[in-house]
Amino acid sequence: MVYFLYAMRRVDCPQCGVTVEKVPWCDGKNHLTITYRWFLASWAKDLSWQRVARRFHTTWEHVYRSVRHAVLWGLVHRDLAGIEAIGVDEIQYQRGHHYLTLVYQIDEGLKRLLWIAEGRTEQSLRGFFSILSDEIRAGIRFVCSDMCQAYLNVISEQLNHAIHVLDRFHIMKKMNEAIDQVRRSEAKRMKKDGYEPVLKNARWCLLKRVCNLTKKQAGKLSELLQYNLRSVRAYLMREDFQRFWEYASANWAARFLDQWCTRAMRSKLEPMKGVARSLRTHRHLILNWFRAKGKISAGAVEGLNNKAKLTTRRSYGFRTYEVAEIVLYHNLGALPEPKFTHQFC
């Protein structure tokens, strides 16, 4: 272990005040050299910060400062030019209703985190567009998001020239939530009326795709399809809607969507009627999925969300938003790093 002791010269300037000598191996009042900070930050991508601290006989605070130094340097030197597709979503990062708004670049050759903000409000997303120049904003051609009204308002305001897509994942998620709501209410009613509990342990039989069912779940589903249940009707409506994604023309897809919504409104299933109302409200954005011709998908956004959740879970959560922001930029931001003469293993 090597300790480097050097007393930097200080000058009391009448005009500038006290000025400290600038040295190439460190900056400010940091006790760690620049090279050592980048070394710790590189290991912090693969290990938890506490394990990095133990491995290299330092402290968690030193690892945090090293990662923060790397993130701040990378944010200043990153290049945002050439962004064509972005995805907007939110994740929960603490217990309770604490959310982070995340904006990703989801171009074919580059997928990275561009923006983090606390909360899921219009102000949270509007901050992202404040860091973009008019030229970069004009180059964004596709936007993918869920049905959060705050996000929809800001996107329509800032990117009215881009194709805004409500992706298949978010739509089918809403439909599955409606099916599960129908199942729960019907199971309670059947139990109260003394009927056989045929819907017991049937949740995933109705929510999963047929191709993903286990042998036991497939048998349970075949049993349920013999009954005239409200849950079964909702399930069959969901399966019928899957044909919507097979269309190649936006016009024919629109015709199918209108017919399906009409049938759903006549189904007397209130959760499915709620889905139909939402689809009608966002009809134009849903049909943009066909106008984008499959060039954008929320699958990349959900994959990056899973990595973000894994990053915070690996560190057993963070007590402050500032630390969570630093670690997510560090792991998902694809931030640039300076070139060094020597590289440590």
Short mmCIF file of C-alpha atoms in Angstrom, two decimals:
data_model
loop_
_atom_site.label_atom_id
_atom_site.label_comp_id
_atom_site.label_asym_id
_atom_site.label_seq_id
_atom_site.Cartn_x
_atom_site.Cartn_y
_atom_site.Cartn_z
CA MET A 1 0.00 0.00 0.00
CA VAL A 2 1.38 3.39 -1.04
CA TYR A 3 0.58 6.74 0.54
CA PHE A 4 1.44 9.91 -1.31
CA LEU A 5 1.90 12.97 0.89
CA TYR A 6 2.07 16.35 -0.77
CA ALA A 7 1.31 19.80 0.59
CA MET A 8 -0.24 21.89 -2.14
CA ARG A 9 0.85 25.49 -2.21
CA ARG A 10 -1.71 28.12 -1.34
CA VAL A 11 -1.74 31.76 -2.44
CA ASP A 12 -3.80 34.50 -0.84
CA CYS A 13 -4.64 36.61 -3.88
CA PRO A 14 -6.01 40.12 -3.16
CA GLN A 15 -8.48 39.77 -6.05
CA CYS A 16 -9.37 36.04 -6.12
CA GLY A 17 -8.92 35.17 -2.49
CA VAL A 18 -7.18 31.98 -1.36
CA THR A 19 -6.15 29.89 -4.40
CA VAL A 20 -4.78 26.36 -4.15
CA GLU A 21 -2.23 24.92 -6.54
CA LYS A 22 -3.68 22.65 -9.21
CA VAL A 23 -2.06 19.22 -9.44
CA PRO A 24 -2.60 16.58 -12.15
CA TRP A 25 -3.33 13.65 -9.86
CA CYS A 26 -6.17 15.11 -7.80
CA ASP A 27 -8.68 17.94 -7.60
CA GLY A 28 -10.32 19.93 -4.86
CA LYS A 29 -9.99 18.54 -1.36
CA ASN A 30 -10.36 14.89 -2.31
CA HIS A 31 -8.21 12.42 -0.43
CA LEU A 32 -8.22 9.95 -3.34
CA THR A 33 -6.34 10.41 -6.57
CA ILE A 34 -8.25 10.70 -9.84
CA THR A 35 -6.89 7.37 -11.12
CA TYR A 36 -7.89 5.55 -7.94
CA ARG A 37 -11.42 7.02 -8.09
CA TRP A 38 -11.90 5.75 -11.64
CA PHE A 39 -10.53 2.39 -10.53
CA LEU A 40 -13.09 2.09 -7.73
CA ALA A 41 -15.89 3.31 -10.01
CA SER A 42 -15.11 0.60 -12.58
CA TRP A 43 -15.40 -2.14 -9.95
CA ALA A 44 -18.62 -0.61 -8.61
CA LYS A 45 -20.37 -1.59 -11.87
CA ASP A 46 -19.85 -5.28 -11.11
CA LEU A 47 -20.04 -5.41 -7.31
CA SER A 48 -22.07 -3.71 -4.63
CA TRP A 49 -20.44 -0.63 -3.18
CA GLN A 50 -19.98 -2.26 0.22
CA ARG A 51 -18.17 -5.24 -1.34
CA VAL A 52 -15.91 -2.90 -3.33
CA ALA A 53 -15.07 -1.05 -0.12
CA ARG A 54 -14.18 -4.29 1.69
CA ARG A 55 -12.26 -5.68 -1.27
CA PHE A 56 -9.97 -2.67 -1.59
CA HIS A 57 -9.78 -1.74 2.11
CA THR A 58 -11.55 1.58 1.81
CA THR A 59 -14.90 2.99 2.91
CA TRP A 60 -18.38 3.05 1.37
CA GLU A 61 -18.18 6.85 1.33
CA HIS A 62 -15.02 6.76 -0.78
CA VAL A 63 -16.66 4.39 -3.26
CA TYR A 64 -19.71 6.66 -3.46
CA ARG A 65 -17.55 9.71 -4.12
CA SER A 66 -15.65 7.80 -6.80
CA VAL A 67 -18.83 6.76 -8.59
CA ARG A 68 -20.25 10.26 -8.27
CA HIS A 69 -17.08 11.66 -9.81
CA ALA A 70 -17.35 9.23 -12.75
CA VAL A 71 -21.05 10.01 -13.31
CA LEU A 72 -20.63 13.78 -13.21
CA TRP A 73 -17.70 13.59 -15.64
CA GLY A 74 -19.66 11.30 -17.95
CA LEU A 75 -22.78 13.49 -17.95
CA VAL A 76 -20.72 16.52 -18.94
CA HIS A 77 -18.90 14.71 -21.76
CA ARG A 78 -21.67 12.48 -23.17
CA ASP A 79 -22.99 13.06 -26.68
CA LEU A 80 -26.76 13.29 -27.09
CA ALA A 81 -26.72 13.84 -30.86
CA GLY A 82 -28.43 11.32 -33.10
CA ILE A 83 -31.23 10.22 -30.76
CA GLU A 84 -34.15 8.90 -32.86
CA ALA A 85 -36.25 6.86 -30.41
CA ILE A 86 -36.90 7.31 -26.69
CA GLY A 87 -38.92 5.40 -24.13
CA VAL A 88 -40.54 6.93 -21.04
CA ASP A 89 -41.55 4.92 -17.99
CA GLU A 90 -41.45 4.92 -14.20
CA ILE A 91 -40.23 2.50 -11.54
CA GLN A 92 -40.78 2.30 -7.79
CA TYR A 93 -37.54 2.69 -5.85
CA GLN A 94 -38.67 2.78 -2.21
CA ARG A 95 -41.51 1.42 -0.14
CA GLY A 96 -44.71 3.33 -0.58
CA HIS A 97 -45.57 5.47 -3.56
CA HIS A 98 -42.08 6.71 -4.38
CA TYR A 99 -41.38 6.65 -8.11
CA LEU A 100 -38.63 7.61 -10.50
CA THR A 101 -39.31 8.89 -14.01
CA LEU A 102 -36.83 7.33 -16.44
CA VAL A 103 -36.16 8.27 -20.06
CA TYR A 104 -34.21 5.81 -22.22
CA GLN A 105 -32.69 5.97 -25.66
CA ILE A 106 -33.92 2.82 -27.44
CA ASP A 107 -32.34 3.15 -30.87
CA GLU A 108 -31.36 -0.03 -32.67
CA GLY A 109 -27.64 0.35 -32.00
CA LEU A 110 -27.69 2.08 -28.62
CA LYS A 111 -29.87 1.62 -25.56
CA ARG A 112 -29.04 3.74 -22.53
CA LEU A 113 -30.49 5.81 -19.71
CA LEU A 114 -30.79 9.51 -20.57
CA TRP A 115 -32.71 11.07 -17.68
CA ILE A 116 -33.80 10.40 -14.09
CA ALA A 117 -36.21 12.53 -12.08
CA GLU A 118 -38.05 12.01 -8.82
CA GLY A 119 -41.81 11.47 -9.08
CA ARG A 120 -43.98 10.82 -12.13
CA THR A 121 -45.36 14.25 -12.82
CA GLU A 122 -45.26 16.57 -15.82
CA GLN A 123 -42.42 18.50 -14.21
CA SER A 124 -40.39 15.30 -13.82
CA LEU A 125 -40.47 14.64 -17.56
CA ARG A 126 -40.28 18.26 -18.69
CA GLY A 127 -36.84 18.53 -17.12
CA PHE A 128 -35.51 16.06 -19.71
CA PHE A 129 -36.49 18.25 -22.62
CA SER A 130 -34.88 21.27 -20.99
CA ILE A 131 -31.42 19.69 -21.49
CA LEU A 132 -32.00 19.02 -25.20
CA SER A 133 -31.19 21.48 -27.94
CA ASP A 134 -33.77 22.25 -30.61
CA GLU A 135 -31.75 20.25 -33.12
CA ILE A 136 -31.63 17.11 -30.97
CA ARG A 137 -35.34 17.42 -30.13
CA ALA A 138 -36.23 17.72 -33.82
CA GLY A 139 -34.30 14.53 -34.57
CA ILE A 140 -36.44 12.36 -32.26
CA ARG A 141 -38.81 10.40 -34.53
CA PHE A 142 -40.39 7.85 -32.17
CA VAL A 143 -41.59 7.96 -28.56
CA CYS A 144 -42.85 5.01 -26.53
CA SER A 145 -44.71 5.38 -23.23
CA ASP A 146 -47.54 4.03 -21.13
CA MET A 147 -50.93 5.70 -20.61
CA CYS A 148 -49.84 8.00 -17.77
CA GLN A 149 -51.64 11.27 -18.53
CA ALA A 150 -48.79 13.43 -17.21
CA TYR A 151 -46.38 11.84 -19.70
CA LEU A 152 -48.88 12.08 -22.56
CA ASN A 153 -49.36 15.81 -21.95
CA VAL A 154 -45.64 16.62 -21.97
CA ILE A 155 -44.87 14.43 -24.99
CA SER A 156 -47.65 16.00 -27.06
CA GLU A 157 -46.34 19.42 -26.05
CA GLN A 158 -42.63 18.82 -26.67
CA LEU A 159 -42.60 16.22 -29.48
CA ASN A 160 -45.71 16.86 -31.54
CA HIS A 161 -43.76 15.95 -34.70
CA ALA A 162 -42.77 12.46 -33.49
CA ILE A 163 -44.76 9.23 -33.74
CA HIS A 164 -45.97 8.51 -30.20
CA VAL A 165 -46.61 4.80 -29.64
CA LEU A 166 -48.57 3.16 -26.85
CA ASP A 167 -46.94 -0.22 -26.99
CA ARG A 168 -48.49 -3.66 -26.87
CA PHE A 169 -47.01 -4.46 -23.46
CA HIS A 170 -48.81 -1.64 -21.65
CA ILE A 171 -52.13 -2.30 -23.38
CA MET A 172 -52.13 -6.01 -22.60
CA LYS A 173 -51.07 -5.25 -19.03
CA LYS A 174 -54.21 -3.13 -18.59
CA MET A 175 -56.31 -5.94 -20.05
CA ASN A 176 -54.80 -8.54 -17.71
CA GLU A 177 -55.51 -6.28 -14.74
CA ALA A 178 -59.15 -6.11 -15.83
CA ILE A 179 -59.36 -9.92 -16.17
CA ASP A 180 -57.88 -10.37 -12.69
CA GLN A 181 -60.36 -7.87 -11.27
CA VAL A 182 -63.27 -9.81 -12.83
CA ARG A 183 -61.87 -13.09 -11.47
CA ARG A 184 -61.48 -11.79 -7.92
CA SER A 185 -64.97 -10.33 -7.72
CA GLU A 186 -66.53 -13.46 -9.22
CA ALA A 187 -64.61 -15.78 -6.88
CA LYS A 188 -65.85 -13.80 -3.85
CA ARG A 189 -69.43 -13.93 -5.15
CA MET A 190 -69.27 -17.70 -5.77
CA LYS A 191 -67.86 -18.32 -2.30
CA LYS A 192 -70.59 -16.20 -0.74
CA ASP A 193 -73.33 -18.04 -2.67
CA GLY A 194 -71.93 -21.46 -1.77
CA TYR A 195 -70.81 -22.56 -5.24
CA GLU A 196 -67.86 -24.85 -5.93
CA PRO A 197 -64.60 -22.80 -5.87
CA VAL A 198 -63.62 -23.54 -9.46
CA LEU A 199 -61.69 -20.26 -9.71
CA LYS A 200 -59.35 -21.18 -6.88
CA ASN A 201 -55.68 -21.24 -8.06
CA ALA A 202 -56.83 -20.09 -11.50
CA ARG A 203 -55.18 -16.68 -11.64
CA TRP A 204 -52.22 -17.51 -13.87
CA CYS A 205 -54.29 -19.84 -16.02
CA LEU A 206 -56.22 -16.79 -17.18
CA LEU A 207 -53.36 -14.28 -17.29
CA LYS A 208 -50.62 -16.22 -19.06
CA ARG A 209 -50.50 -16.89 -22.78
CA VAL A 210 -51.48 -20.43 -23.81
CA CYS A 211 -47.98 -21.16 -25.08
CA ASN A 212 -46.51 -20.33 -21.64
CA LEU A 213 -48.86 -22.47 -19.53
CA THR A 214 -47.53 -25.43 -17.60
CA LYS A 215 -49.19 -28.81 -18.06
CA LYS A 216 -51.13 -28.40 -14.82
CA GLN A 217 -52.24 -24.87 -15.73
CA ALA A 218 -53.33 -25.98 -19.20
CA GLY A 219 -55.53 -28.67 -17.62
CA LYS A 220 -57.04 -26.15 -15.23
CA LEU A 221 -57.79 -23.79 -18.12
CA SER A 222 -59.51 -26.55 -20.09
CA GLU A 223 -61.69 -27.20 -17.05
CA LEU A 224 -62.61 -23.52 -16.68
CA LEU A 225 -63.56 -23.17 -20.36
CA GLN A 226 -66.42 -25.62 -19.77
CA TYR A 227 -68.16 -23.13 -17.47
CA ASN A 228 -70.06 -20.02 -18.47
CA LEU A 229 -68.16 -17.72 -16.12
CA ARG A 230 -67.64 -13.99 -16.33
CA SER A 231 -63.91 -14.61 -15.91
CA VAL A 232 -63.90 -16.95 -18.89
CA ARG A 233 -65.73 -14.39 -21.00
CA ALA A 234 -63.16 -11.75 -20.09
CA TYR A 235 -60.35 -14.19 -20.91
CA LEU A 236 -61.84 -14.97 -24.33
CA MET A 237 -62.18 -11.27 -25.06
CA ARG A 238 -58.49 -10.81 -24.28
CA GLU A 239 -57.55 -13.72 -26.56
CA ASP A 240 -59.73 -12.32 -29.33
CA PHE A 241 -57.97 -8.96 -29.02
CA GLN A 242 -54.62 -10.62 -29.71
CA ARG A 243 -55.62 -10.68 -33.40
CA PHE A 244 -55.29 -6.88 -33.38
CA TRP A 245 -51.48 -7.14 -33.46
CA GLU A 246 -51.49 -9.39 -36.51
CA TYR A 247 -52.77 -6.70 -38.87
CA ALA A 248 -50.37 -5.10 -41.33
CA SER A 249 -52.58 -2.13 -42.18
CA ALA A 250 -53.46 0.59 -39.68
CA ASN A 251 -56.86 1.08 -41.35
CA TRP A 252 -57.93 -2.55 -40.93
CA ALA A 253 -56.53 -2.59 -37.41
CA ALA A 254 -58.62 0.50 -36.60
CA ARG A 255 -61.75 -1.22 -37.89
CA PHE A 256 -61.06 -4.28 -35.72
CA LEU A 257 -60.33 -2.06 -32.69
CA ASP A 258 -63.66 -0.22 -33.06
CA GLN A 259 -65.59 -3.49 -33.36
CA TRP A 260 -63.85 -5.03 -30.34
CA CYS A 261 -64.55 -1.94 -28.21
CA THR A 262 -68.23 -2.08 -29.19
CA ARG A 263 -68.45 -5.73 -28.11
CA ALA A 264 -66.63 -4.94 -24.86
CA MET A 265 -69.07 -2.13 -24.02
CA ARG A 266 -71.95 -4.61 -24.44
CA SER A 267 -70.31 -7.34 -22.36
CA LYS A 268 -71.66 -6.14 -18.98
CA LEU A 269 -68.14 -6.64 -17.58
CA GLU A 270 -67.31 -3.30 -16.03
CA PRO A 271 -63.49 -3.76 -15.90
CA MET A 272 -63.43 -4.74 -19.60
CA LYS A 273 -65.67 -1.78 -20.39
CA GLY A 274 -63.11 0.42 -18.64
CA VAL A 275 -60.39 -1.00 -20.91
CA ALA A 276 -62.57 -0.30 -23.97
CA ARG A 277 -63.05 3.31 -22.88
CA SER A 278 -59.30 3.72 -22.45
CA LEU A 279 -58.61 2.22 -25.88
CA ARG A 280 -61.10 4.59 -27.47
CA THR A 281 -59.53 7.56 -25.71
CA HIS A 282 -56.03 6.67 -26.91
CA ARG A 283 -57.09 5.21 -30.27
CA HIS A 284 -54.74 7.36 -32.36
CA LEU A 285 -51.68 6.57 -30.22
CA ILE A 286 -52.42 2.85 -30.27
CA LEU A 287 -52.66 2.82 -34.05
CA ASN A 288 -49.25 4.50 -34.20
CA TRP A 289 -47.86 1.07 -33.38
CA PHE A 290 -48.61 0.12 -36.99
CA ARG A 291 -47.43 3.44 -38.40
CA ALA A 292 -44.08 2.92 -36.68
CA LYS A 293 -43.90 -0.47 -38.48
CA GLY A 294 -42.40 -2.25 -35.51
CA LYS A 295 -39.36 0.03 -35.29
CA ILE A 296 -40.04 0.83 -31.66
CA SER A 297 -41.14 -1.40 -28.82
CA ALA A 298 -41.58 -1.10 -25.08
CA GLY A 299 -39.76 -4.41 -24.71
CA ALA A 300 -36.46 -2.52 -24.61
CA VAL A 301 -37.88 -0.12 -22.01
CA GLU A 302 -39.08 -2.96 -19.80
CA GLY A 303 -35.73 -4.70 -20.14
CA LEU A 304 -33.91 -1.56 -18.98
CA ASN A 305 -36.45 -1.16 -16.16
CA ASN A 306 -35.63 -4.68 -14.97
CA LYS A 307 -31.92 -3.81 -14.96
CA ALA A 308 -32.68 -0.67 -12.97
CA LYS A 309 -34.63 -2.66 -10.39
CA LEU A 310 -31.87 -5.26 -10.22
CA THR A 311 -29.27 -2.54 -9.65
CA THR A 312 -31.15 -1.07 -6.70
CA ARG A 313 -32.00 -4.53 -5.31
CA ARG A 314 -28.37 -5.63 -5.49
CA SER A 315 -27.47 -2.73 -3.22
CA TYR A 316 -30.42 -3.48 -0.89
CA GLY A 317 -32.00 -0.13 -1.66
CA PHE A 318 -30.77 3.40 -1.19
CA ARG A 319 -31.90 5.76 1.52
CA THR A 320 -31.71 8.91 -0.58
CA TYR A 321 -32.80 9.80 -4.08
CA GLU A 322 -29.37 11.30 -4.87
CA VAL A 323 -27.58 7.98 -4.37
CA ALA A 324 -30.17 6.09 -6.43
CA GLU A 325 -29.74 8.61 -9.24
CA ILE A 326 -25.96 8.22 -9.23
CA VAL A 327 -25.97 4.42 -9.31
CA LEU A 328 -28.56 4.21 -12.11
CA TYR A 329 -26.67 6.65 -14.31
CA HIS A 330 -23.48 4.74 -13.56
CA ASN A 331 -24.85 1.32 -14.55
CA LEU A 332 -27.33 2.17 -17.32
CA GLY A 333 -26.17 5.50 -18.74
CA ALA A 334 -23.39 4.13 -21.00
CA LEU A 335 -21.41 7.18 -19.93
CA PRO A 336 -18.02 7.91 -21.52
CA GLU A 337 -14.76 7.57 -19.60
CA PRO A 338 -11.44 9.35 -20.09
CA LYS A 339 -8.56 7.55 -21.76
CA PHE A 340 -5.75 6.62 -19.39
CA THR A 341 -2.17 5.75 -20.21
CA HIS A 342 -2.30 2.77 -17.85
CA GLN A 343 -5.21 0.42 -17.17
CA PHE A 344 -5.45 -1.55 -13.95
CA CYS A 345 -6.85 -5.09 -13.83
#
